[in-house]
């Protein structure tokens, strides 16, 4: 179990009901240049985009982990479809987004790693998914610019029983085990692990 000291994170709701972040990416990281448009929702934490006229790119959201909808061996986790639908509602196909990198540009699967913001109003999609209970915090160093915000947002969602915390008892629950699990243990949203 990783012990975390969470200092009050400043999270400001946008006037549209969304979330803006006050954290800054580390030096050397920054916004991906060009007009970026969502071309496909893969699942709750992965999308495809077109950057300018370049071929499509797969983008994995940094710092959050939504339940699987089509994982290894056909793995489907409780609340995966709901998380995928919520991402599609926040940034449907055709939506212009802004992508901000952290320390690492890509994961071992070749996906672009990014903090995703809706261009029209600055909604911080990664953080919104955690706050609404569609995602657990997933911290993979060195990409940690918003780690404290994600951990706090997921912990608040867990405490309130929002989303996967109320329905499934927490993250990583196979869809076949979703009934009568009870609340997730407090450390569930504070987990640190490596993986997609």
PDB file of N, CA, C and O in Angstrom, residues 99-156:
ATOM      1  N   UNK A  99      -4.270  18.434 -26.700  1.00  0.00           N
ATOM      2  CA  UNK A  99      -3.511  17.380 -26.034  1.00  0.00           C
ATOM      3  C   UNK A  99      -2.256  17.978 -25.437  1.00  0.00           C
ATOM      4  O   UNK A  99      -1.527  18.704 -26.119  1.00  0.00           O
ATOM      5  N   UNK A 100      -2.016  17.657 -24.160  1.00  0.00           N
ATOM      6  CA  UNK A 100      -0.811  18.129 -23.481  1.00  0.00           C
ATOM      7  C   UNK A 100      -0.045  16.923 -22.994  1.00  0.00           C
ATOM      8  O   UNK A 100      -0.586  16.063 -22.293  1.00  0.00           O
ATOM      9  N   UNK A 101       1.226  16.853 -23.376  1.00  0.00           N
ATOM     10  CA  UNK A 101       2.086  15.745 -22.969  1.00  0.00           C
ATOM     11  C   UNK A 101       2.674  16.001 -21.589  1.00  0.00           C
ATOM     12  O   UNK A 101       2.686  17.119 -21.095  1.00  0.00           O
ATOM     13  N   UNK A 102       3.190  14.922 -21.004  1.00  0.00           N
ATOM     14  CA  UNK A 102       3.937  15.013 -19.750  1.00  0.00           C
ATOM     15  C   UNK A 102       5.377  14.621 -20.088  1.00  0.00           C
ATOM     16  O   UNK A 102       5.843  14.897 -21.191  1.00  0.00           O
ATOM     17  N   UNK A 103       6.072  13.937 -19.199  1.00  0.00           N
ATOM     18  CA  UNK A 103       7.480  13.602 -19.403  1.00  0.00           C
ATOM     19  C   UNK A 103       7.709  12.599 -20.536  1.00  0.00           C
ATOM     20  O   UNK A 103       8.678  12.705 -21.277  1.00  0.00           O
ATOM     21  N   UNK A 104       6.840  11.606 -20.674  1.00  0.00           N
ATOM     22  CA  UNK A 104       6.965  10.594 -21.724  1.00  0.00           C
ATOM     23  C   UNK A 104       5.926  10.848 -22.808  1.00  0.00           C
ATOM     24  O   UNK A 104       4.751  11.043 -22.499  1.00  0.00           O
ATOM     25  N   UNK A 105       6.347  10.787 -24.055  1.00  0.00           N
ATOM     26  CA  UNK A 105       5.430  11.055 -25.163  1.00  0.00           C
ATOM     27  C   UNK A 105       4.558   9.854 -25.499  1.00  0.00           C
ATOM     28  O   UNK A 105       3.395  10.008 -25.859  1.00  0.00           O
ATOM     29  N   UNK A 106       5.105   8.622 -25.381  1.00  0.00           N
ATOM     30  CA  UNK A 106       4.377   7.423 -25.799  1.00  0.00           C
ATOM     31  C   UNK A 106       4.567   6.297 -24.792  1.00  0.00           C
ATOM     32  O   UNK A 106       5.550   6.237 -24.088  1.00  0.00           O
ATOM     33  N   UNK A 107       3.582   5.371 -24.795  1.00  0.00           N
ATOM     34  CA  UNK A 107       3.713   4.181 -23.953  1.00  0.00           C
ATOM     35  C   UNK A 107       4.310   3.045 -24.786  1.00  0.00           C
ATOM     36  O   UNK A 107       4.598   3.214 -25.977  1.00  0.00           O
ATOM     37  N   UNK A 108       4.486   1.892 -24.164  1.00  0.00           N
ATOM     38  CA  UNK A 108       5.123   0.765 -24.851  1.00  0.00           C
ATOM     39  C   UNK A 108       4.275   0.219 -25.997  1.00  0.00           C
ATOM     40  O   UNK A 108       4.762  -0.563 -26.809  1.00  0.00           O
ATOM     41  N   UNK A 109       3.017   0.632 -26.079  1.00  0.00           N
ATOM     42  CA  UNK A 109       2.137   0.196 -27.165  1.00  0.00           C
ATOM     43  C   UNK A 109       2.130   1.197 -28.321  1.00  0.00           C
ATOM     44  O   UNK A 109       1.387   1.035 -29.274  1.00  0.00           O
ATOM     45  N   UNK A 110       2.928   2.247 -28.210  1.00  0.00           N
ATOM     46  CA  UNK A 110       3.006   3.255 -29.258  1.00  0.00           C
ATOM     47  C   UNK A 110       1.938   4.329 -29.189  1.00  0.00           C
ATOM     48  O   UNK A 110       1.851   5.191 -30.066  1.00  0.00           O
ATOM     49  N   UNK A 111       1.105   4.285 -28.150  1.00  0.00           N
ATOM     50  CA  UNK A 111       0.049   5.298 -28.024  1.00  0.00           C
ATOM     51  C   UNK A 111       0.632   6.613 -27.526  1.00  0.00           C
ATOM     52  O   UNK A 111       1.509   6.620 -26.658  1.00  0.00           O
ATOM     53  N   UNK A 112       0.118   7.707 -28.041  1.00  0.00           N
ATOM     54  CA  UNK A 112       0.467   9.030 -27.556  1.00  0.00           C
ATOM     55  C   UNK A 112      -0.140   9.173 -26.164  1.00  0.00           C
ATOM     56  O   UNK A 112      -1.321   8.879 -25.967  1.00  0.00           O
ATOM     57  N   UNK A 113       0.644   9.588 -25.186  1.00  0.00           N
ATOM     58  CA  UNK A 113       0.155   9.794 -23.818  1.00  0.00           C
ATOM     59  C   UNK A 113      -0.166  11.270 -23.644  1.00  0.00           C
ATOM     60  O   UNK A 113       0.663  12.132 -23.966  1.00  0.00           O
ATOM     61  N   UNK A 114      -1.377  11.573 -23.131  1.00  0.00           N
ATOM     62  CA  UNK A 114      -1.756  12.981 -23.069  1.00  0.00           C
ATOM     63  C   UNK A 114      -2.800  13.273 -21.998  1.00  0.00           C
ATOM     64  O   UNK A 114      -3.587  12.415 -21.608  1.00  0.00           O
ATOM     65  N   UNK A 115      -2.769  14.525 -21.560  1.00  0.00           N
ATOM     66  CA  UNK A 115      -3.874  15.112 -20.819  1.00  0.00           C
ATOM     67  C   UNK A 115      -4.768  15.686 -21.910  1.00  0.00           C
ATOM     68  O   UNK A 115      -4.298  16.390 -22.808  1.00  0.00           O
ATOM     69  N   UNK A 116      -6.051  15.383 -21.860  1.00  0.00           N
ATOM     70  CA  UNK A 116      -6.972  15.737 -22.939  1.00  0.00           C
ATOM     71  C   UNK A 116      -7.927  16.831 -22.453  1.00  0.00           C
ATOM     72  O   UNK A 116      -8.585  16.681 -21.418  1.00  0.00           O
ATOM     73  N   UNK A 117      -7.987  17.913 -23.224  1.00  0.00           N
ATOM     74  CA  UNK A 117      -8.853  19.052 -22.912  1.00  0.00           C
ATOM     75  C   UNK A 117      -9.783  19.298 -24.091  1.00  0.00           C
ATOM     76  O   UNK A 117      -9.348  19.285 -25.248  1.00  0.00           O
ATOM     77  N   UNK A 118     -11.065  19.513 -23.804  1.00  0.00           N
ATOM     78  CA  UNK A 118     -12.005  19.877 -24.861  1.00  0.00           C
ATOM     79  C   UNK A 118     -11.685  21.308 -25.279  1.00  0.00           C
ATOM     80  O   UNK A 118     -11.649  22.213 -24.432  1.00  0.00           O
ATOM     81  N   UNK A 119     -11.446  21.539 -26.554  1.00  0.00           N
ATOM     82  CA  UNK A 119     -10.968  22.837 -27.031  1.00  0.00           C
ATOM     83  C   UNK A 119     -11.962  23.970 -26.793  1.00  0.00           C
ATOM     84  O   UNK A 119     -11.562  25.075 -26.433  1.00  0.00           O
ATOM     85  N   UNK A 120     -13.244  23.725 -26.960  1.00  0.00           N
ATOM     86  CA  UNK A 120     -14.211  24.837 -26.920  1.00  0.00           C
ATOM     87  C   UNK A 120     -14.350  25.480 -25.545  1.00  0.00           C
ATOM     88  O   UNK A 120     -14.673  26.654 -25.440  1.00  0.00           O
ATOM     89  N   UNK A 121     -14.095  24.716 -24.459  1.00  0.00           N
ATOM     90  CA  UNK A 121     -14.299  25.289 -23.129  1.00  0.00           C
ATOM     91  C   UNK A 121     -13.227  24.908 -22.106  1.00  0.00           C
ATOM     92  O   UNK A 121     -13.323  25.272 -20.944  1.00  0.00           O
ATOM     93  N   UNK A 122     -12.205  24.174 -22.530  1.00  0.00           N
ATOM     94  CA  UNK A 122     -11.115  23.824 -21.619  1.00  0.00           C
ATOM     95  C   UNK A 122     -11.416  22.686 -20.667  1.00  0.00           C
ATOM     96  O   UNK A 122     -10.619  22.428 -19.752  1.00  0.00           O
ATOM     97  N   UNK A 123     -12.526  21.972 -20.840  1.00  0.00           N
ATOM     98  CA  UNK A 123     -12.847  20.854 -19.959  1.00  0.00           C
ATOM     99  C   UNK A 123     -11.676  19.875 -19.911  1.00  0.00           C
ATOM    100  O   UNK A 123     -11.204  19.424 -20.952  1.00  0.00           O
ATOM    101  N   UNK A 124     -11.217  19.534 -18.725  1.00  0.00           N
ATOM    102  CA  UNK A 124     -10.110  18.586 -18.528  1.00  0.00           C
ATOM    103  C   UNK A 124     -10.738  17.202 -18.428  1.00  0.00           C
ATOM    104  O   UNK A 124     -11.231  16.796 -17.385  1.00  0.00           O
ATOM    105  N   UNK A 125     -10.744  16.470 -19.530  1.00  0.00           N
ATOM    106  CA  UNK A 125     -11.468  15.206 -19.641  1.00  0.00           C
ATOM    107  C   UNK A 125     -10.943  14.170 -18.652  1.00  0.00           C
ATOM    108  O   UNK A 125     -11.731  13.498 -17.974  1.00  0.00           O
ATOM    109  N   UNK A 126      -9.634  14.008 -18.542  1.00  0.00           N
ATOM    110  CA  UNK A 126      -9.051  13.022 -17.628  1.00  0.00           C
ATOM    111  C   UNK A 126      -9.593  13.238 -16.213  1.00  0.00           C
ATOM    112  O   UNK A 126     -10.043  12.296 -15.554  1.00  0.00           O
ATOM    113  N   UNK A 127      -9.545  14.477 -15.749  1.00  0.00           N
ATOM    114  CA  UNK A 127      -9.977  14.795 -14.389  1.00  0.00           C
ATOM    115  C   UNK A 127     -11.486  14.619 -14.221  1.00  0.00           C
ATOM    116  O   UNK A 127     -11.948  14.095 -13.195  1.00  0.00           O
ATOM    117  N   UNK A 128     -12.252  14.998 -15.222  1.00  0.00           N
ATOM    118  CA  UNK A 128     -13.709  14.831 -15.142  1.00  0.00           C
ATOM    119  C   UNK A 128     -14.093  13.366 -14.970  1.00  0.00           C
ATOM    120  O   UNK A 128     -14.983  13.044 -14.179  1.00  0.00           O
ATOM    121  N   UNK A 129     -13.431  12.471 -15.696  1.00  0.00           N
ATOM    122  CA  UNK A 129     -13.735  11.044 -15.585  1.00  0.00           C
ATOM    123  C   UNK A 129     -13.477  10.539 -14.169  1.00  0.00           C
ATOM    124  O   UNK A 129     -14.258   9.749 -13.629  1.00  0.00           O
ATOM    125  N   UNK A 130     -12.397  10.990 -13.541  1.00  0.00           N
ATOM    126  CA  UNK A 130     -12.100  10.583 -12.166  1.00  0.00           C
ATOM    127  C   UNK A 130     -13.116  11.171 -11.187  1.00  0.00           C
ATOM    128  O   UNK A 130     -13.619  10.476 -10.309  1.00  0.00           O
ATOM    129  N   UNK A 131     -13.447  12.443 -11.351  1.00  0.00           N
ATOM    130  CA  UNK A 131     -14.395  13.095 -10.441  1.00  0.00           C
ATOM    131  C   UNK A 131     -15.783  12.461 -10.498  1.00  0.00           C
ATOM    132  O   UNK A 131     -16.467  12.349  -9.492  1.00  0.00           O
ATOM    133  N   UNK A 132     -16.210  12.064 -11.687  1.00  0.00           N
ATOM    134  CA  UNK A 132     -17.553  11.521 -11.868  1.00  0.00           C
ATOM    135  C   UNK A 132     -17.652  10.029 -11.550  1.00  0.00           C
ATOM    136  O   UNK A 132     -18.733   9.454 -11.626  1.00  0.00           O
ATOM    137  N   UNK A 133     -16.516   9.396 -11.215  1.00  0.00           N
ATOM    138  CA  UNK A 133     -16.542   7.984 -10.856  1.00  0.00           C
ATOM    139  C   UNK A 133     -16.445   7.029 -12.029  1.00  0.00           C
ATOM    140  O   UNK A 133     -16.759   5.850 -11.897  1.00  0.00           O
ATOM    141  N   UNK A 134     -15.986   7.515 -13.170  1.00  0.00           N
ATOM    142  CA  UNK A 134     -15.813   6.653 -14.336  1.00  0.00           C
ATOM    143  C   UNK A 134     -14.400   6.103 -14.437  1.00  0.00           C
ATOM    144  O   UNK A 134     -14.128   5.253 -15.283  1.00  0.00           O
ATOM    145  N   UNK A 135     -13.465   6.609 -13.600  1.00  0.00           N
ATOM    146  CA  UNK A 135     -12.069   6.194 -13.683  1.00  0.00           C
ATOM    147  C   UNK A 135     -11.422   6.196 -12.306  1.00  0.00           C
ATOM    148  O   UNK A 135     -11.783   6.994 -11.445  1.00  0.00           O
ATOM    149  N   UNK A 136     -10.473   5.302 -12.136  1.00  0.00           N
ATOM    150  CA  UNK A 136      -9.607   5.288 -10.957  1.00  0.00           C
ATOM    151  C   UNK A 136      -8.337   6.063 -11.305  1.00  0.00           C
ATOM    152  O   UNK A 136      -8.016   6.241 -12.482  1.00  0.00           O
ATOM    153  N   UNK A 137      -7.629   6.521 -10.295  1.00  0.00           N
ATOM    154  CA  UNK A 137      -6.331   7.162 -10.520  1.00  0.00           C
ATOM    155  C   UNK A 137      -5.328   6.088 -10.914  1.00  0.00           C
ATOM    156  O   UNK A 137      -5.339   4.984 -10.374  1.00  0.00           O
ATOM    157  N   UNK A 138      -4.463   6.423 -11.860  1.00  0.00           N
ATOM    158  CA  UNK A 138      -3.411   5.509 -12.291  1.00  0.00           C
ATOM    159  C   UNK A 138      -2.153   6.332 -12.507  1.00  0.00           C
ATOM    160  O   UNK A 138      -2.032   7.041 -13.504  1.00  0.00           O
ATOM    161  N   UNK A 139      -1.241   6.271 -11.565  1.00  0.00           N
ATOM    162  CA  UNK A 139      -0.022   7.062 -11.633  1.00  0.00           C
ATOM    163  C   UNK A 139       1.126   6.195 -12.118  1.00  0.00           C
ATOM    164  O   UNK A 139       1.450   5.197 -11.485  1.00  0.00           O
ATOM    165  N   UNK A 140       1.714   6.590 -13.244  1.00  0.00           N
ATOM    166  CA  UNK A 140       2.862   5.880 -13.794  1.00  0.00           C
ATOM    167  C   UNK A 140       3.978   6.905 -13.989  1.00  0.00           C
ATOM    168  O   UNK A 140       3.970   7.659 -14.966  1.00  0.00           O
ATOM    169  N   UNK A 141       4.913   6.968 -13.031  1.00  0.00           N
ATOM    170  CA  UNK A 141       6.022   7.908 -13.177  1.00  0.00           C
ATOM    171  C   UNK A 141       6.781   7.634 -14.470  1.00  0.00           C
ATOM    172  O   UNK A 141       6.838   6.478 -14.909  1.00  0.00           O
ATOM    173  N   UNK A 142       7.296   8.640 -15.100  1.00  0.00           N
ATOM    174  CA  UNK A 142       7.462  10.016 -14.639  1.00  0.00           C
ATOM    175  C   UNK A 142       6.306  10.948 -14.997  1.00  0.00           C
ATOM    176  O   UNK A 142       6.409  12.150 -14.823  1.00  0.00           O
ATOM    177  N   UNK A 143       5.196  10.431 -15.501  1.00  0.00           N
ATOM    178  CA  UNK A 143       4.056  11.267 -15.904  1.00  0.00           C
ATOM    179  C   UNK A 143       3.172  11.566 -14.698  1.00  0.00           C
ATOM    180  O   UNK A 143       2.153  10.906 -14.487  1.00  0.00           O
ATOM    181  N   UNK A 144       3.569  12.565 -13.912  1.00  0.00           N
ATOM    182  CA  UNK A 144       2.918  12.803 -12.622  1.00  0.00           C
ATOM    183  C   UNK A 144       2.443  14.245 -12.414  1.00  0.00           C
ATOM    184  O   UNK A 144       2.099  14.617 -11.293  1.00  0.00           O
ATOM    185  N   UNK A 145       2.382  15.051 -13.471  1.00  0.00           N
ATOM    186  CA  UNK A 145       2.041  16.462 -13.309  1.00  0.00           C
ATOM    187  C   UNK A 145       0.706  16.690 -12.601  1.00  0.00           C
ATOM    188  O   UNK A 145       0.559  17.651 -11.857  1.00  0.00           O
ATOM    189  N   UNK A 146      -0.270  15.809 -12.801  1.00  0.00           N
ATOM    190  CA  UNK A 146      -1.599  15.979 -12.195  1.00  0.00           C
ATOM    191  C   UNK A 146      -1.962  14.823 -11.266  1.00  0.00           C
ATOM    192  O   UNK A 146      -3.134  14.646 -10.930  1.00  0.00           O
ATOM    193  N   UNK A 147      -0.985  14.046 -10.847  1.00  0.00           N
ATOM    194  CA  UNK A 147      -1.256  12.840 -10.052  1.00  0.00           C
ATOM    195  C   UNK A 147      -2.061  13.129  -8.796  1.00  0.00           C
ATOM    196  O   UNK A 147      -3.028  12.422  -8.494  1.00  0.00           O
ATOM    197  N   UNK A 148      -1.695  14.153  -8.047  1.00  0.00           N
ATOM    198  CA  UNK A 148      -2.422  14.456  -6.809  1.00  0.00           C
ATOM    199  C   UNK A 148      -3.879  14.811  -7.082  1.00  0.00           C
ATOM    200  O   UNK A 148      -4.780  14.410  -6.333  1.00  0.00           O
ATOM    201  N   UNK A 149      -4.130  15.537  -8.161  1.00  0.00           N
ATOM    202  CA  UNK A 149      -5.509  15.899  -8.515  1.00  0.00           C
ATOM    203  C   UNK A 149      -6.336  14.656  -8.843  1.00  0.00           C
ATOM    204  O   UNK A 149      -7.489  14.547  -8.415  1.00  0.00           O
ATOM    205  N   UNK A 150      -5.749  13.731  -9.601  1.00  0.00           N
ATOM    206  CA  UNK A 150      -6.472  12.519  -9.970  1.00  0.00           C
ATOM    207  C   UNK A 150      -6.748  11.639  -8.754  1.00  0.00           C
ATOM    208  O   UNK A 150      -7.835  11.083  -8.610  1.00  0.00           O
ATOM    209  N   UNK A 151      -5.761  11.509  -7.879  1.00  0.00           N
ATOM    210  CA  UNK A 151      -5.945  10.698  -6.669  1.00  0.00           C
ATOM    211  C   UNK A 151      -7.048  11.286  -5.806  1.00  0.00           C
ATOM    212  O   UNK A 151      -7.933  10.575  -5.319  1.00  0.00           O
ATOM    213  N   UNK A 152      -7.030  12.599  -5.616  1.00  0.00           N
ATOM    214  CA  UNK A 152      -8.074  13.240  -4.800  1.00  0.00           C
ATOM    215  C   UNK A 152      -9.450  13.092  -5.447  1.00  0.00           C
ATOM    216  O   UNK A 152     -10.428  12.770  -4.767  1.00  0.00           O
ATOM    217  N   UNK A 153      -9.531  13.305  -6.755  1.00  0.00           N
ATOM    218  CA  UNK A 153     -10.817  13.200  -7.451  1.00  0.00           C
ATOM    219  C   UNK A 153     -11.390  11.797  -7.343  1.00  0.00           C
ATOM    220  O   UNK A 153     -12.586  11.618  -7.060  1.00  0.00           O
ATOM    221  N   UNK A 154     -10.554  10.780  -7.550  1.00  0.00           N
ATOM    222  CA  UNK A 154     -11.029   9.394  -7.452  1.00  0.00           C
ATOM    223  C   UNK A 154     -11.410   9.048  -6.015  1.00  0.00           C
ATOM    224  O   UNK A 154     -12.404   8.348  -5.788  1.00  0.00           O
ATOM    225  N   UNK A 155     -10.654   9.538  -5.045  1.00  0.00           N
ATOM    226  CA  UNK A 155     -10.989   9.277  -3.635  1.00  0.00           C
ATOM    227  C   UNK A 155     -12.325   9.921  -3.270  1.00  0.00           C
ATOM    228  O   UNK A 155     -13.148   9.317  -2.573  1.00  0.00           O
ATOM    229  N   UNK A 156     -12.564  11.135  -3.750  1.00  0.00           N
ATOM    230  CA  UNK A 156     -13.841  11.810  -3.489  1.00  0.00           C
ATOM    231  C   UNK A 156     -14.999  11.048  -4.132  1.00  0.00           C
ATOM    232  O   UNK A 156     -16.068  10.890  -3.531  1.00  0.00           O
TER     233      UNK A 156
END
